[in-house]
């Protein structure tokens, strides 16, 4: 049998590369998707400050400085 080079191993008569340790970068896509889904669900359940947003009145009253016809 031939000598297997460093960084490789023999499997069923074939030479294969040793597995590399997995990095945390592989989960970054799932992590971003989870954060986006969590923010969306938080907005659906609790809302994003709906009480702070006020709409202008539909029929505004005239200002006090407006002159009247008399």
Short mmCIF file of N, CA and C in Angstrom, two decimals:
data_model
loop_
_atom_site.label_atom_id
_atom_site.label_comp_id
_atom_site.label_asym_id
_atom_site.label_seq_id
_atom_site.Cartn_x
_atom_site.Cartn_y
_atom_site.Cartn_z
N UNK A 1 0.84 -1.18 0.00
CA UNK A 1 0.00 0.00 0.00
C UNK A 1 0.88 1.24 0.00
N UNK A 2 0.41 2.26 -0.69
CA UNK A 2 1.18 3.50 -0.74
C UNK A 2 0.90 4.33 0.50
N UNK A 3 1.86 5.20 0.79
CA UNK A 3 1.72 6.06 1.96
C UNK A 3 0.71 7.17 1.65
N UNK A 4 -0.16 7.45 2.62
CA UNK A 4 -1.18 8.48 2.46
C UNK A 4 -0.55 9.82 2.83
N UNK A 5 -0.68 10.86 1.98
CA UNK A 5 -0.10 12.16 2.30
C UNK A 5 -0.75 12.78 3.54
N UNK A 6 -0.05 13.71 4.15
CA UNK A 6 -0.58 14.37 5.34
C UNK A 6 -1.80 15.21 4.95
N UNK A 7 -2.82 15.17 5.78
CA UNK A 7 -4.06 15.88 5.49
C UNK A 7 -5.07 15.02 4.74
N UNK A 8 -4.72 13.77 4.48
CA UNK A 8 -5.61 12.85 3.77
C UNK A 8 -5.72 11.56 4.57
N UNK A 9 -6.71 10.75 4.25
CA UNK A 9 -6.84 9.43 4.86
C UNK A 9 -7.40 8.46 3.82
N UNK A 10 -7.29 7.18 4.10
CA UNK A 10 -7.71 6.16 3.14
C UNK A 10 -9.09 5.63 3.55
N UNK A 11 -10.00 5.60 2.57
CA UNK A 11 -11.35 5.08 2.78
C UNK A 11 -11.66 4.12 1.64
N UNK A 12 -11.85 2.82 1.94
CA UNK A 12 -12.22 1.79 0.98
C UNK A 12 -11.32 1.81 -0.25
N UNK A 13 -10.05 1.97 -0.02
CA UNK A 13 -9.11 1.94 -1.12
C UNK A 13 -8.92 3.26 -1.83
N UNK A 14 -9.62 4.29 -1.41
CA UNK A 14 -9.48 5.61 -2.02
C UNK A 14 -8.86 6.57 -1.01
N UNK A 15 -8.19 7.56 -1.51
CA UNK A 15 -7.60 8.58 -0.63
C UNK A 15 -8.53 9.77 -0.61
N UNK A 16 -8.92 10.17 0.61
CA UNK A 16 -9.84 11.30 0.78
C UNK A 16 -9.20 12.35 1.65
N UNK A 17 -9.60 13.61 1.44
CA UNK A 17 -9.11 14.72 2.25
C UNK A 17 -9.76 14.68 3.63
N UNK A 18 -9.00 15.00 4.65
CA UNK A 18 -9.54 15.04 6.01
C UNK A 18 -10.58 16.16 6.11
N UNK A 19 -11.63 15.93 6.88
CA UNK A 19 -12.64 16.99 7.04
C UNK A 19 -12.07 18.16 7.83
N UNK A 20 -12.49 19.37 7.43
CA UNK A 20 -12.04 20.58 8.12
C UNK A 20 -13.06 20.95 9.20
N UNK A 21 -12.61 21.60 10.25
CA UNK A 21 -13.58 22.03 11.27
C UNK A 21 -14.52 23.08 10.68
N UNK A 22 -15.77 22.98 11.03
CA UNK A 22 -16.77 23.91 10.51
C UNK A 22 -16.68 25.22 11.28
N UNK A 23 -16.84 26.30 10.55
CA UNK A 23 -16.76 27.61 11.19
C UNK A 23 -18.17 28.12 11.49
N UNK A 24 -18.25 29.16 12.29
CA UNK A 24 -19.54 29.74 12.65
C UNK A 24 -20.14 30.53 11.49
N UNK A 25 -19.36 30.85 10.47
CA UNK A 25 -19.87 31.60 9.34
C UNK A 25 -20.95 30.83 8.59
N UNK A 26 -20.94 29.52 8.66
CA UNK A 26 -21.94 28.74 7.94
C UNK A 26 -23.35 28.99 8.46
N UNK A 27 -23.48 29.41 9.70
CA UNK A 27 -24.79 29.65 10.28
C UNK A 27 -25.24 31.10 10.12
N UNK A 28 -24.43 31.97 9.54
CA UNK A 28 -24.77 33.38 9.50
C UNK A 28 -26.04 33.64 8.68
N UNK A 29 -26.25 32.93 7.60
CA UNK A 29 -27.46 33.12 6.81
C UNK A 29 -28.71 32.75 7.58
N UNK A 30 -28.65 31.63 8.29
CA UNK A 30 -29.79 31.22 9.11
C UNK A 30 -29.99 32.17 10.29
N UNK A 31 -28.88 32.69 10.82
CA UNK A 31 -29.00 33.61 11.94
C UNK A 31 -29.68 34.91 11.51
N UNK A 32 -29.31 35.43 10.33
CA UNK A 32 -29.95 36.65 9.82
C UNK A 32 -31.42 36.41 9.55
N UNK A 33 -31.75 35.27 8.96
CA UNK A 33 -33.15 34.94 8.69
C UNK A 33 -33.95 34.83 9.99
N UNK A 34 -33.33 34.27 11.02
CA UNK A 34 -34.01 34.15 12.31
C UNK A 34 -34.25 35.50 12.96
N UNK A 35 -33.29 36.40 12.87
CA UNK A 35 -33.44 37.73 13.45
C UNK A 35 -34.54 38.51 12.72
N UNK A 36 -34.54 38.42 11.39
CA UNK A 36 -35.57 39.12 10.61
C UNK A 36 -36.95 38.55 10.93
N UNK A 37 -37.06 37.23 11.02
CA UNK A 37 -38.35 36.62 11.35
C UNK A 37 -38.79 37.01 12.76
N UNK A 38 -37.85 37.05 13.70
CA UNK A 38 -38.18 37.46 15.06
C UNK A 38 -38.67 38.90 15.12
N UNK A 39 -38.01 39.79 14.39
CA UNK A 39 -38.44 41.19 14.38
C UNK A 39 -39.82 41.32 13.74
N UNK A 40 -40.05 40.56 12.68
CA UNK A 40 -41.37 40.61 12.04
C UNK A 40 -42.46 40.11 12.98
N UNK A 41 -42.19 38.99 13.66
CA UNK A 41 -43.18 38.46 14.61
C UNK A 41 -43.41 39.42 15.77
N UNK A 42 -42.34 40.05 16.25
CA UNK A 42 -42.49 41.03 17.33
C UNK A 42 -43.40 42.17 16.87
N UNK A 43 -43.22 42.61 15.65
CA UNK A 43 -44.07 43.67 15.12
C UNK A 43 -45.51 43.23 14.94
N UNK A 44 -45.74 41.97 14.61
CA UNK A 44 -47.10 41.47 14.46
C UNK A 44 -47.82 41.35 15.80
N UNK A 45 -47.09 40.94 16.83
CA UNK A 45 -47.72 40.71 18.13
C UNK A 45 -47.84 42.01 18.93
N UNK A 46 -46.74 42.74 19.05
CA UNK A 46 -46.72 43.91 19.93
C UNK A 46 -46.79 45.23 19.17
N UNK A 47 -46.49 45.26 17.91
CA UNK A 47 -46.51 46.49 17.14
C UNK A 47 -45.25 47.30 17.38
N UNK A 48 -44.99 48.22 16.48
CA UNK A 48 -43.81 49.06 16.58
C UNK A 48 -44.23 50.48 16.91
N UNK A 49 -44.68 50.72 18.13
CA UNK A 49 -45.01 52.07 18.57
C UNK A 49 -46.21 52.67 17.86
N UNK A 50 -47.28 51.93 17.76
CA UNK A 50 -48.46 52.44 17.07
C UNK A 50 -49.09 53.60 17.83
N UNK A 51 -48.98 53.64 19.14
CA UNK A 51 -49.58 54.72 19.91
C UNK A 51 -48.81 56.02 19.73
N UNK A 52 -47.55 55.96 19.40
CA UNK A 52 -46.75 57.17 19.24
C UNK A 52 -47.07 57.88 17.93
N UNK A 53 -47.51 57.15 16.92
CA UNK A 53 -47.80 57.79 15.64
C UNK A 53 -49.22 58.35 15.67
N UNK A 54 -49.33 59.65 15.44
CA UNK A 54 -50.64 60.30 15.41
C UNK A 54 -50.91 60.79 14.01
N UNK A 55 -52.16 60.69 13.59
CA UNK A 55 -52.54 61.16 12.27
C UNK A 55 -53.10 62.57 12.40
N UNK A 56 -52.90 63.41 11.42
CA UNK A 56 -53.45 64.76 11.51
C UNK A 56 -54.97 64.71 11.44
N UNK A 57 -55.65 65.66 12.06
CA UNK A 57 -57.12 65.64 12.04
C UNK A 57 -57.64 65.83 10.61
N UNK A 58 -58.78 65.20 10.34
CA UNK A 58 -59.34 65.26 8.99
C UNK A 58 -59.90 66.66 8.68
N UNK A 59 -60.45 67.36 9.67
CA UNK A 59 -61.03 68.69 9.46
C UNK A 59 -60.29 69.67 10.37
N UNK A 60 -59.21 70.27 9.90
CA UNK A 60 -58.46 71.17 10.78
C UNK A 60 -59.25 72.43 11.08
N UNK A 61 -59.12 72.92 12.30
CA UNK A 61 -59.80 74.14 12.73
C UNK A 61 -58.95 75.34 12.30
N UNK A 62 -59.57 76.46 11.97
CA UNK A 62 -58.79 77.63 11.56
C UNK A 62 -57.96 78.17 12.72
N UNK A 63 -56.86 78.79 12.38
CA UNK A 63 -55.97 79.34 13.40
C UNK A 63 -56.63 80.52 14.09
N UNK A 64 -56.16 80.89 15.26
CA UNK A 64 -56.71 82.00 16.03
C UNK A 64 -56.43 83.34 15.34
N UNK A 65 -55.41 83.40 14.50
CA UNK A 65 -55.07 84.66 13.84
C UNK A 65 -55.89 84.90 12.57
N UNK A 66 -56.74 83.96 12.21
CA UNK A 66 -57.53 84.14 10.99
C UNK A 66 -58.60 85.21 11.23
N UNK A 67 -58.80 86.10 10.23
CA UNK A 67 -59.79 87.16 10.38
C UNK A 67 -61.16 86.67 9.97
N UNK A 68 -62.15 87.17 10.65
CA UNK A 68 -63.52 86.80 10.34
C UNK A 68 -64.19 87.91 9.57
N UNK A 69 -65.19 87.61 8.74
CA UNK A 69 -65.92 88.60 7.95
C UNK A 69 -67.07 89.14 8.78
N UNK A 70 -67.03 90.46 9.13
CA UNK A 70 -68.13 91.07 9.89
C UNK A 70 -68.52 92.37 9.30
#
